[in-house]
PDB file of C-alpha atoms in Angstrom:
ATOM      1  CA  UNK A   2       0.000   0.000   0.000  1.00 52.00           C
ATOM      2  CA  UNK A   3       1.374   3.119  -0.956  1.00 51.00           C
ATOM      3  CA  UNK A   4       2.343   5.856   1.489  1.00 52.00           C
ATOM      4  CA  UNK A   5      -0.198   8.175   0.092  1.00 52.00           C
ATOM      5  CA  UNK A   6      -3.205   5.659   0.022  1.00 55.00           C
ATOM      6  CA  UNK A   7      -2.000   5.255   3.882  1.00 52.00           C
ATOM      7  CA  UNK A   8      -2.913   8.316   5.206  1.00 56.00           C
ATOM      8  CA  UNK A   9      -5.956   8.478   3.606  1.00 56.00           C
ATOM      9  CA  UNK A  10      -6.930   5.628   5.662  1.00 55.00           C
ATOM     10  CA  UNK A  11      -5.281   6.938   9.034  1.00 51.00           C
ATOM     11  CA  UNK A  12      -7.383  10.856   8.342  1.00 55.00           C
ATOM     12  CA  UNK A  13     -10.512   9.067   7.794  1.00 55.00           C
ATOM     13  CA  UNK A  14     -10.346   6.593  10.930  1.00 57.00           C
ATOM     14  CA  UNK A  15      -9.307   9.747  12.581  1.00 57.00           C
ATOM     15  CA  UNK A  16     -12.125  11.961  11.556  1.00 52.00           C
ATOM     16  CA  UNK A  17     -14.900   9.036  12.428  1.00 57.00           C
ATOM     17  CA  UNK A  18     -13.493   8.552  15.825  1.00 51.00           C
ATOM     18  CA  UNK A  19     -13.880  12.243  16.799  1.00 48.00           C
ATOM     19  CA  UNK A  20     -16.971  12.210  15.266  1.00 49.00           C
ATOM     20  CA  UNK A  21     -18.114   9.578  17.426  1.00 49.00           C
ATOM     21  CA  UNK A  22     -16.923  11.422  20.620  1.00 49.00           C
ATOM     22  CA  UNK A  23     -18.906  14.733  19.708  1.00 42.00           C
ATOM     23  CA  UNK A  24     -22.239  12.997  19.594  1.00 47.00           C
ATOM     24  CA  UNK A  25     -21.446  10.943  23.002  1.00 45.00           C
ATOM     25  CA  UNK A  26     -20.520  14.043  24.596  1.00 39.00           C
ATOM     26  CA  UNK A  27     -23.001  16.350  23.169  1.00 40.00           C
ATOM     27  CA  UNK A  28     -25.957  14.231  22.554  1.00 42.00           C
ATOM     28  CA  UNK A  29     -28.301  14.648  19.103  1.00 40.00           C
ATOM     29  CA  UNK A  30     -31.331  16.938  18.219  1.00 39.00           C
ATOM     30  CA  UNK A  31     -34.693  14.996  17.983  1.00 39.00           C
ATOM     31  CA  UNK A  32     -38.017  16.446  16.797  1.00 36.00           C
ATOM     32  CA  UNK A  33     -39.112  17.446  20.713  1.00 32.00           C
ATOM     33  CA  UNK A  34     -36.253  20.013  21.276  1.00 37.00           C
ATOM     34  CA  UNK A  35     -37.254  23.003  20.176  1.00 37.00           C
ATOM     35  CA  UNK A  36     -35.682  25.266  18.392  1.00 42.00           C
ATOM     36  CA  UNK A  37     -34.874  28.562  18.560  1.00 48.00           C
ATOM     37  CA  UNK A  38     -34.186  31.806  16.565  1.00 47.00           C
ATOM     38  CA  UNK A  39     -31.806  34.817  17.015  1.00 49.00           C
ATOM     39  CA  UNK A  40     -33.604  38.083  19.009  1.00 48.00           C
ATOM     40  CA  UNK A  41     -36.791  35.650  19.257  1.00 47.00           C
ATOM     41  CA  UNK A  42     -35.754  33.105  22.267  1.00 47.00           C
ATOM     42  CA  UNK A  43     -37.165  34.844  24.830  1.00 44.00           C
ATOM     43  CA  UNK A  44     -39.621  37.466  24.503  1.00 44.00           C
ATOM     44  CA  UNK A  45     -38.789  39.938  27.678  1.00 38.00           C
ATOM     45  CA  UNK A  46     -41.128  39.939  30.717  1.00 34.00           C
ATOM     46  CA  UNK A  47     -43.145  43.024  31.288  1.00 33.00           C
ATOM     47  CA  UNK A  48     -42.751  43.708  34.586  1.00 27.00           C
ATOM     48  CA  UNK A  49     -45.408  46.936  35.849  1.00 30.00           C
ATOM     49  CA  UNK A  50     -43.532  49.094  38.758  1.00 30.00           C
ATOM     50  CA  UNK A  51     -46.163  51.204  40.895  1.00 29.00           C
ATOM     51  CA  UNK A  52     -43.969  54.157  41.250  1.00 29.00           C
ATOM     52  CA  UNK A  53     -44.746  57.347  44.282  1.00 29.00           C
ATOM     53  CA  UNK A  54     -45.339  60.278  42.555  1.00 35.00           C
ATOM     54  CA  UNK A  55     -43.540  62.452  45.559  1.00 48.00           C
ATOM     55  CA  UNK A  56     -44.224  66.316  44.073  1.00 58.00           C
ATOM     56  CA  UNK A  57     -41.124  68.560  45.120  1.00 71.00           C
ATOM     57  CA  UNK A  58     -41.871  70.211  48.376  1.00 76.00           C
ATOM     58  CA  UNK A  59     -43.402  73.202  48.334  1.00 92.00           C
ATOM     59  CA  UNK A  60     -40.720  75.704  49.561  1.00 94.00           C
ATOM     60  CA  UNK A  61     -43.439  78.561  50.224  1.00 95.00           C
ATOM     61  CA  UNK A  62     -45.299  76.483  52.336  1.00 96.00           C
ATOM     62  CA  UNK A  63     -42.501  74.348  54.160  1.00 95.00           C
ATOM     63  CA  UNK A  64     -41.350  77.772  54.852  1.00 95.00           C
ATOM     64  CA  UNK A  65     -44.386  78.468  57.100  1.00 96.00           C
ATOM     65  CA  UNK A  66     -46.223  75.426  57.800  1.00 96.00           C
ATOM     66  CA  UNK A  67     -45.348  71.949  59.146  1.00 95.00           C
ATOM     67  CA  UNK A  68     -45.612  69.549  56.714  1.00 93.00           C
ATOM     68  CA  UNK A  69     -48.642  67.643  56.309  1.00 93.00           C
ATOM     69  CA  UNK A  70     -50.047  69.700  59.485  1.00 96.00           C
ATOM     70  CA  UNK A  71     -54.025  71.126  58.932  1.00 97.00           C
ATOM     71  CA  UNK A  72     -52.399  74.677  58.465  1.00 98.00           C
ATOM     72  CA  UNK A  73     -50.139  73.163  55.259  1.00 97.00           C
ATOM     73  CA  UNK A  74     -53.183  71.470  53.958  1.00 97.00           C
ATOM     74  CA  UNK A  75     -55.266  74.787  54.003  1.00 98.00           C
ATOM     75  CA  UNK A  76     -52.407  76.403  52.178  1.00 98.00           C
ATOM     76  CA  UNK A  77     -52.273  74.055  49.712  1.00 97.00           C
ATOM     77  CA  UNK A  78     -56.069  73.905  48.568  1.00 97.00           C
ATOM     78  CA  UNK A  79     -55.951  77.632  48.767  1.00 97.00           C
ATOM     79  CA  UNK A  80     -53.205  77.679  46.098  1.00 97.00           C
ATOM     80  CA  UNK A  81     -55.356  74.985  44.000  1.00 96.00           C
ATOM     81  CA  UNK A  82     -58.083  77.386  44.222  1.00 96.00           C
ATOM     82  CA  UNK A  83     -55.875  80.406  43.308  1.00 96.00           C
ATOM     83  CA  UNK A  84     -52.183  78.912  41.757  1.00 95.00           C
ATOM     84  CA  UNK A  85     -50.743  82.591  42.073  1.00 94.00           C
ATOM     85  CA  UNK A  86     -51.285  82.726  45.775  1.00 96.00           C
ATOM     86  CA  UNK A  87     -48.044  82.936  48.005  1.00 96.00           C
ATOM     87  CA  UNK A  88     -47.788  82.856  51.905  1.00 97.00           C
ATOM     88  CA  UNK A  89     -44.387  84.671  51.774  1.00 96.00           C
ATOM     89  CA  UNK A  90     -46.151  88.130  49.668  1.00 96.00           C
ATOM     90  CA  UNK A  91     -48.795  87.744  52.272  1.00 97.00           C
ATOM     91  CA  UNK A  92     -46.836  88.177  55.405  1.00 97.00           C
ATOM     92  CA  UNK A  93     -44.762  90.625  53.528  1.00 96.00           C
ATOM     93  CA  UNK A  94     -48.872  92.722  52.830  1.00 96.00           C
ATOM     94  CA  UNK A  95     -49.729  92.002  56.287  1.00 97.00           C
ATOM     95  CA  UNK A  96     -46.918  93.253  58.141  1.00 97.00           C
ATOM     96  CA  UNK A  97     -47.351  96.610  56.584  1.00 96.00           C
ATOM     97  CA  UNK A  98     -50.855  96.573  57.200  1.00 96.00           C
ATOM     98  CA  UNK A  99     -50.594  95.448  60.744  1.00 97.00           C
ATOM     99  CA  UNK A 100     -48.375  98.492  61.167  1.00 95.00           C
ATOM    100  CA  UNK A 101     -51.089 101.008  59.091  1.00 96.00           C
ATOM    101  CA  UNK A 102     -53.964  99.675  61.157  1.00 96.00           C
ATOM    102  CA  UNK A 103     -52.560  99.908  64.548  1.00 94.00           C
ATOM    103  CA  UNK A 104     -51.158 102.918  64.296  1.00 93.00           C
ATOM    104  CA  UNK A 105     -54.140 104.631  62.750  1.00 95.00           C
ATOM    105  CA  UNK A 106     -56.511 103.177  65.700  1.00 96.00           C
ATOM    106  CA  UNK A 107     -54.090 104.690  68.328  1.00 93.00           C
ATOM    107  CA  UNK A 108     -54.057 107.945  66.759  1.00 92.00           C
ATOM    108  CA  UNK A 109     -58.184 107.504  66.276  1.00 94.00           C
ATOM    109  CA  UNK A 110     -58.561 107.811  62.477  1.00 95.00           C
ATOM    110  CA  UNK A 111     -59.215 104.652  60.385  1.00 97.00           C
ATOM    111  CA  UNK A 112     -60.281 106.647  57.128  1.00 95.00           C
ATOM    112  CA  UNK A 113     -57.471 105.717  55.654  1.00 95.00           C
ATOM    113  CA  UNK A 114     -57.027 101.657  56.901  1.00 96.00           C
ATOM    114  CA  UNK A 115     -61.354 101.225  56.784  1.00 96.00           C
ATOM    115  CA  UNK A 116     -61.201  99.219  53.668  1.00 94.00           C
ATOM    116  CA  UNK A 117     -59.038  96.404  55.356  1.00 96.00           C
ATOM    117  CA  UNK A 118     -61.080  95.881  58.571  1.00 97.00           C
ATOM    118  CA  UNK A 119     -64.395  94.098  58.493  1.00 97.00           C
ATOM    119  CA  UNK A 120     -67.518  95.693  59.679  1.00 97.00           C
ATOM    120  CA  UNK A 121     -67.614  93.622  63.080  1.00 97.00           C
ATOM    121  CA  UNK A 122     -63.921  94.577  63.579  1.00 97.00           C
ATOM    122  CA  UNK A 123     -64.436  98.230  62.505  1.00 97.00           C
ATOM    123  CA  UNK A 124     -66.908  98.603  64.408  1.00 97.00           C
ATOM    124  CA  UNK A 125     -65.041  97.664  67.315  1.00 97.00           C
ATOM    125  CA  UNK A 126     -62.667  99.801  66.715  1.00 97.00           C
ATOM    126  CA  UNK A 127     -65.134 102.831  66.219  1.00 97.00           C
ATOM    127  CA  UNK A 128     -66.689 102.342  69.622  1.00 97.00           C
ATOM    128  CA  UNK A 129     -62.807 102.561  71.767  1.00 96.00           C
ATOM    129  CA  UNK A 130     -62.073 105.680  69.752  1.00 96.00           C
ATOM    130  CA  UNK A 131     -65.560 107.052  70.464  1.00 97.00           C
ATOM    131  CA  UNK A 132     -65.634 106.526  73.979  1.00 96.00           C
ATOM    132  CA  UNK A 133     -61.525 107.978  74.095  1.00 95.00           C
ATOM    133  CA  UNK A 134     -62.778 111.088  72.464  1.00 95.00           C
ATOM    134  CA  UNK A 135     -66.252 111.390  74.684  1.00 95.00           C
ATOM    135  CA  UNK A 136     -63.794 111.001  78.225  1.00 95.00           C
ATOM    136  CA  UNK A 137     -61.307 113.418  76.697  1.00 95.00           C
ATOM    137  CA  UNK A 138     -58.652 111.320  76.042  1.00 95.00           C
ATOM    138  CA  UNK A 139     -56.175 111.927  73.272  1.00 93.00           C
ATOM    139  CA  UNK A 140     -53.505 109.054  72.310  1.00 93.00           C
ATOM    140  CA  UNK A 141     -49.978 110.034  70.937  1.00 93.00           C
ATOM    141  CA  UNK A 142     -48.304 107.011  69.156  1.00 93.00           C
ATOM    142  CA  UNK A 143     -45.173 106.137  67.243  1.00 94.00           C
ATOM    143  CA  UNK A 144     -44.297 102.884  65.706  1.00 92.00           C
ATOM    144  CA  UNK A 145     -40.841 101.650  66.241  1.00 95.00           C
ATOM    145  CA  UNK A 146     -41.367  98.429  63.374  1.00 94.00           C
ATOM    146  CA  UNK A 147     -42.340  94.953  63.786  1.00 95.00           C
ATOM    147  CA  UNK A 148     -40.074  92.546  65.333  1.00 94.00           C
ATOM    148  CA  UNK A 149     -41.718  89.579  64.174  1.00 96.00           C
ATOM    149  CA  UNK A 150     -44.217  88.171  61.885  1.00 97.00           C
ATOM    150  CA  UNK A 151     -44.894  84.477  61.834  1.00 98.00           C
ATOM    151  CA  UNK A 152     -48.273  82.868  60.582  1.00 98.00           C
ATOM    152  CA  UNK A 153     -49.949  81.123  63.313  1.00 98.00           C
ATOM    153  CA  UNK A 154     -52.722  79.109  61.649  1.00 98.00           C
ATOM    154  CA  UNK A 155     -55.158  78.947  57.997  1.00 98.00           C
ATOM    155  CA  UNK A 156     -57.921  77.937  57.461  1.00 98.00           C
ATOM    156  CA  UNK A 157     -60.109  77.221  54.293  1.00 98.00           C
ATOM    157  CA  UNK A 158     -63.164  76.347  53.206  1.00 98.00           C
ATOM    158  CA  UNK A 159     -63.971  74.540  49.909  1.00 96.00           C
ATOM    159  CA  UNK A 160     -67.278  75.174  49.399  1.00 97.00           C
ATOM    160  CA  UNK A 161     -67.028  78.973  50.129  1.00 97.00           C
ATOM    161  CA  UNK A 162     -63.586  79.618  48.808  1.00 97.00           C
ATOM    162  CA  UNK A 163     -63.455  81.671  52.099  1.00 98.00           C
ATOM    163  CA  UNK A 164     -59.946  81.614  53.304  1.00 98.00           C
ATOM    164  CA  UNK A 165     -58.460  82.925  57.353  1.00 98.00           C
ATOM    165  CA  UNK A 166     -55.081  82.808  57.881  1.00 98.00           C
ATOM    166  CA  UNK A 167     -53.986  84.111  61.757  1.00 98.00           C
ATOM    167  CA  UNK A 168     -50.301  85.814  62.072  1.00 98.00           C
ATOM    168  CA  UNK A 169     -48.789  86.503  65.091  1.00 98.00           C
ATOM    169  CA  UNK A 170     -46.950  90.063  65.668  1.00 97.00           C
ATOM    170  CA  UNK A 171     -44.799  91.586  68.199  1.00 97.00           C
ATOM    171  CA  UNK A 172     -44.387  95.387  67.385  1.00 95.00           C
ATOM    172  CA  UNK A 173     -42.635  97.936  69.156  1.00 95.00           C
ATOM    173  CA  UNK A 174     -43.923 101.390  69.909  1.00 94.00           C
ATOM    174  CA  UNK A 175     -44.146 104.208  72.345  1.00 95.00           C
ATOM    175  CA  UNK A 176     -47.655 105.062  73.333  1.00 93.00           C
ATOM    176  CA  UNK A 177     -48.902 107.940  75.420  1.00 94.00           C
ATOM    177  CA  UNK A 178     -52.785 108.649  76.751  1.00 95.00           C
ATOM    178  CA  UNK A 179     -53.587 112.031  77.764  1.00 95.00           C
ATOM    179  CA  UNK A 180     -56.709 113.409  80.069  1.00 94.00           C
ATOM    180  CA  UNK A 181     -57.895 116.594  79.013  1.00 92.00           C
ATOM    181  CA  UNK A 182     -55.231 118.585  81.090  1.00 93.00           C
ATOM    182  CA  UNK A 183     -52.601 117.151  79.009  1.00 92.00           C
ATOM    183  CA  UNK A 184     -51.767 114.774  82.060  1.00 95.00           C
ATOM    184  CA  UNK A 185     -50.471 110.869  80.944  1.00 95.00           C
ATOM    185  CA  UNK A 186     -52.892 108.727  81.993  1.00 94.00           C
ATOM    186  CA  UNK A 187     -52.130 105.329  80.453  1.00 93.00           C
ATOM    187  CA  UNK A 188     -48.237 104.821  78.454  1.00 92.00           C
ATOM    188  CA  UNK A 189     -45.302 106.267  78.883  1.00 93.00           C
ATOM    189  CA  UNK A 190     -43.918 109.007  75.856  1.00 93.00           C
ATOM    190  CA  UNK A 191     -40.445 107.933  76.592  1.00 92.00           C
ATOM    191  CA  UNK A 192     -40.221 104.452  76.756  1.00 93.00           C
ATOM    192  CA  UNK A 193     -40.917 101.984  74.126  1.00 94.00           C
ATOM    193  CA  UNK A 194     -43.253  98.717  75.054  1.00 93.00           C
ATOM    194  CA  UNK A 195     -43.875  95.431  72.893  1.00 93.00           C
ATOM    195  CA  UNK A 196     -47.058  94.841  71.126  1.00 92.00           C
ATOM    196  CA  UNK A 197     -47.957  91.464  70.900  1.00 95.00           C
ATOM    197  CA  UNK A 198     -51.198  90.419  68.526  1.00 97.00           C
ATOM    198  CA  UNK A 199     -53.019  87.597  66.715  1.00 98.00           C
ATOM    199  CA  UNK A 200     -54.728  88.904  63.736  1.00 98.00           C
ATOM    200  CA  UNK A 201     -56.714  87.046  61.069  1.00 98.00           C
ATOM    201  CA  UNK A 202     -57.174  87.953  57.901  1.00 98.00           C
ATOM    202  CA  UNK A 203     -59.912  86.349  55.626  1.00 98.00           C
ATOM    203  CA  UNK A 204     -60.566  86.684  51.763  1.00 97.00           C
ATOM    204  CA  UNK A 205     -62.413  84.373  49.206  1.00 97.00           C
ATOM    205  CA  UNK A 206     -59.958  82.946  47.166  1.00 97.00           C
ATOM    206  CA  UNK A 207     -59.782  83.435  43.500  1.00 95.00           C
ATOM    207  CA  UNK A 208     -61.903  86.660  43.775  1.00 94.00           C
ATOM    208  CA  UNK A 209     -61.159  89.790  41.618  1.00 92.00           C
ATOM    209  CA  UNK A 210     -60.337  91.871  44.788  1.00 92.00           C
ATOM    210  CA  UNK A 211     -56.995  91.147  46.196  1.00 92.00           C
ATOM    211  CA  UNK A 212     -57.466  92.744  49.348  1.00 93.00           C
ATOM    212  CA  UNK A 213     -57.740  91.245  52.839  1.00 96.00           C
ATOM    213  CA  UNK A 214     -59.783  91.930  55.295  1.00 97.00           C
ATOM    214  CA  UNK A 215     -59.266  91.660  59.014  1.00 98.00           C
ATOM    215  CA  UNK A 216     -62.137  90.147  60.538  1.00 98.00           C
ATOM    216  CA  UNK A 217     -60.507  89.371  64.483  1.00 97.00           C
ATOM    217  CA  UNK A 218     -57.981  90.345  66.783  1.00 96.00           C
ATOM    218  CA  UNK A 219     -56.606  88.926  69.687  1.00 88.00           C
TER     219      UNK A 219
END
């Protein structure tokens, strides 16, 4: 047998031999395994993730509220009702009218503050001045500035719109009664004192006129 013819013979029993061993070791393919198909194998599970929808604090009313207390929750359906609502402009309005209306009702003239008081609280007011002037009293006054504004509650109701938000103040001012014969009957006119006050304000939200009124004092 020629050389050539030879390793014919040795290739072939070589080839058949590791063809044997590949199907021992790997098995073969019958009709019950199925088969399968690039990118289709397995189609990807849906899986549905119920996410919390946390909204971004509210800075405005973190600032002035505890969160989630009744006062933040009043805040928040008043800005619903009325998006451009802000508690920080508010304070800002009511300090400066805290300081108009007290100082015009120890002087006795609210012509020029009558539009922000209500007509229970104005007429309050009316009936101290009237009985100062009928006893002959006469009031000198002075504000010094406020040393604090804070709001102290809200309140709103849905139905109404109608919206009460209480802030506290501590002013400072120098107050001086006088009798008839110019004699100091209640204050001093040299020394300042601290004004402390709860004052709510109430408005219907989303109403053409932005003005509060103050409808209590305490």
């Amino acid at each position: 047998m020629s050389n050539p013819m030879l390793q014919i013979l040795v290739l072939a029993a070589i080839a058949i031999f590791l063809i044997l061993r590949l199907r021992g070791v790997l098995g073969t393919r019958d009709g019950f395994e199925p088969t399968q198909t690039p990118e289709e194998t397995v189609a990807p599970r849906r899986f549905d993730v119920i996410e919390g929808t946390a909204e971004t604090p509210d800075t405005d009313i973190a600032d002035h509220a505890e969160p989630g207390s009744a006062t933040a929750r009043a805040l928040a359906a008043m800005k619903e009702v009325e998006p451009g609502f802000a508690v920080g402009p508010f304070l800002s309005g009511a300090k400066s009218a805290y300081e108009m209306i007290l100082l015009a009702f120890e002087r006795g003239d609210l012509s020029e503050v009558r539009g922000f008081l209500a007509p229970a609280v104005a007429e309050a007011f009316d009936g101290v001045i009237a009985d100062r002037k009928a006893r002959g009293l006469t009031t000198e006054a002075q504000f010094l500035g406020t040393r604090e504004t804070a709001l102290a509650a809200a309140e709103f109701n849905p139905q109404t719109r109608l919206a009460e938000l209480s802030v506290r103040f501590v002013g400072e001012m120098i107050v001086a009664t006088r009798d008839a014969q110019g004699n100091v009957v209640d204050g001093d006119p040299r020394s300042a004192r601290k004004q402390r006050d709860v004052w709510t304000f109430a408005r219907q939200m989303g109403s053409s006129d932005p003005n509060w009124q103050l409808v209590a004092t305490a």
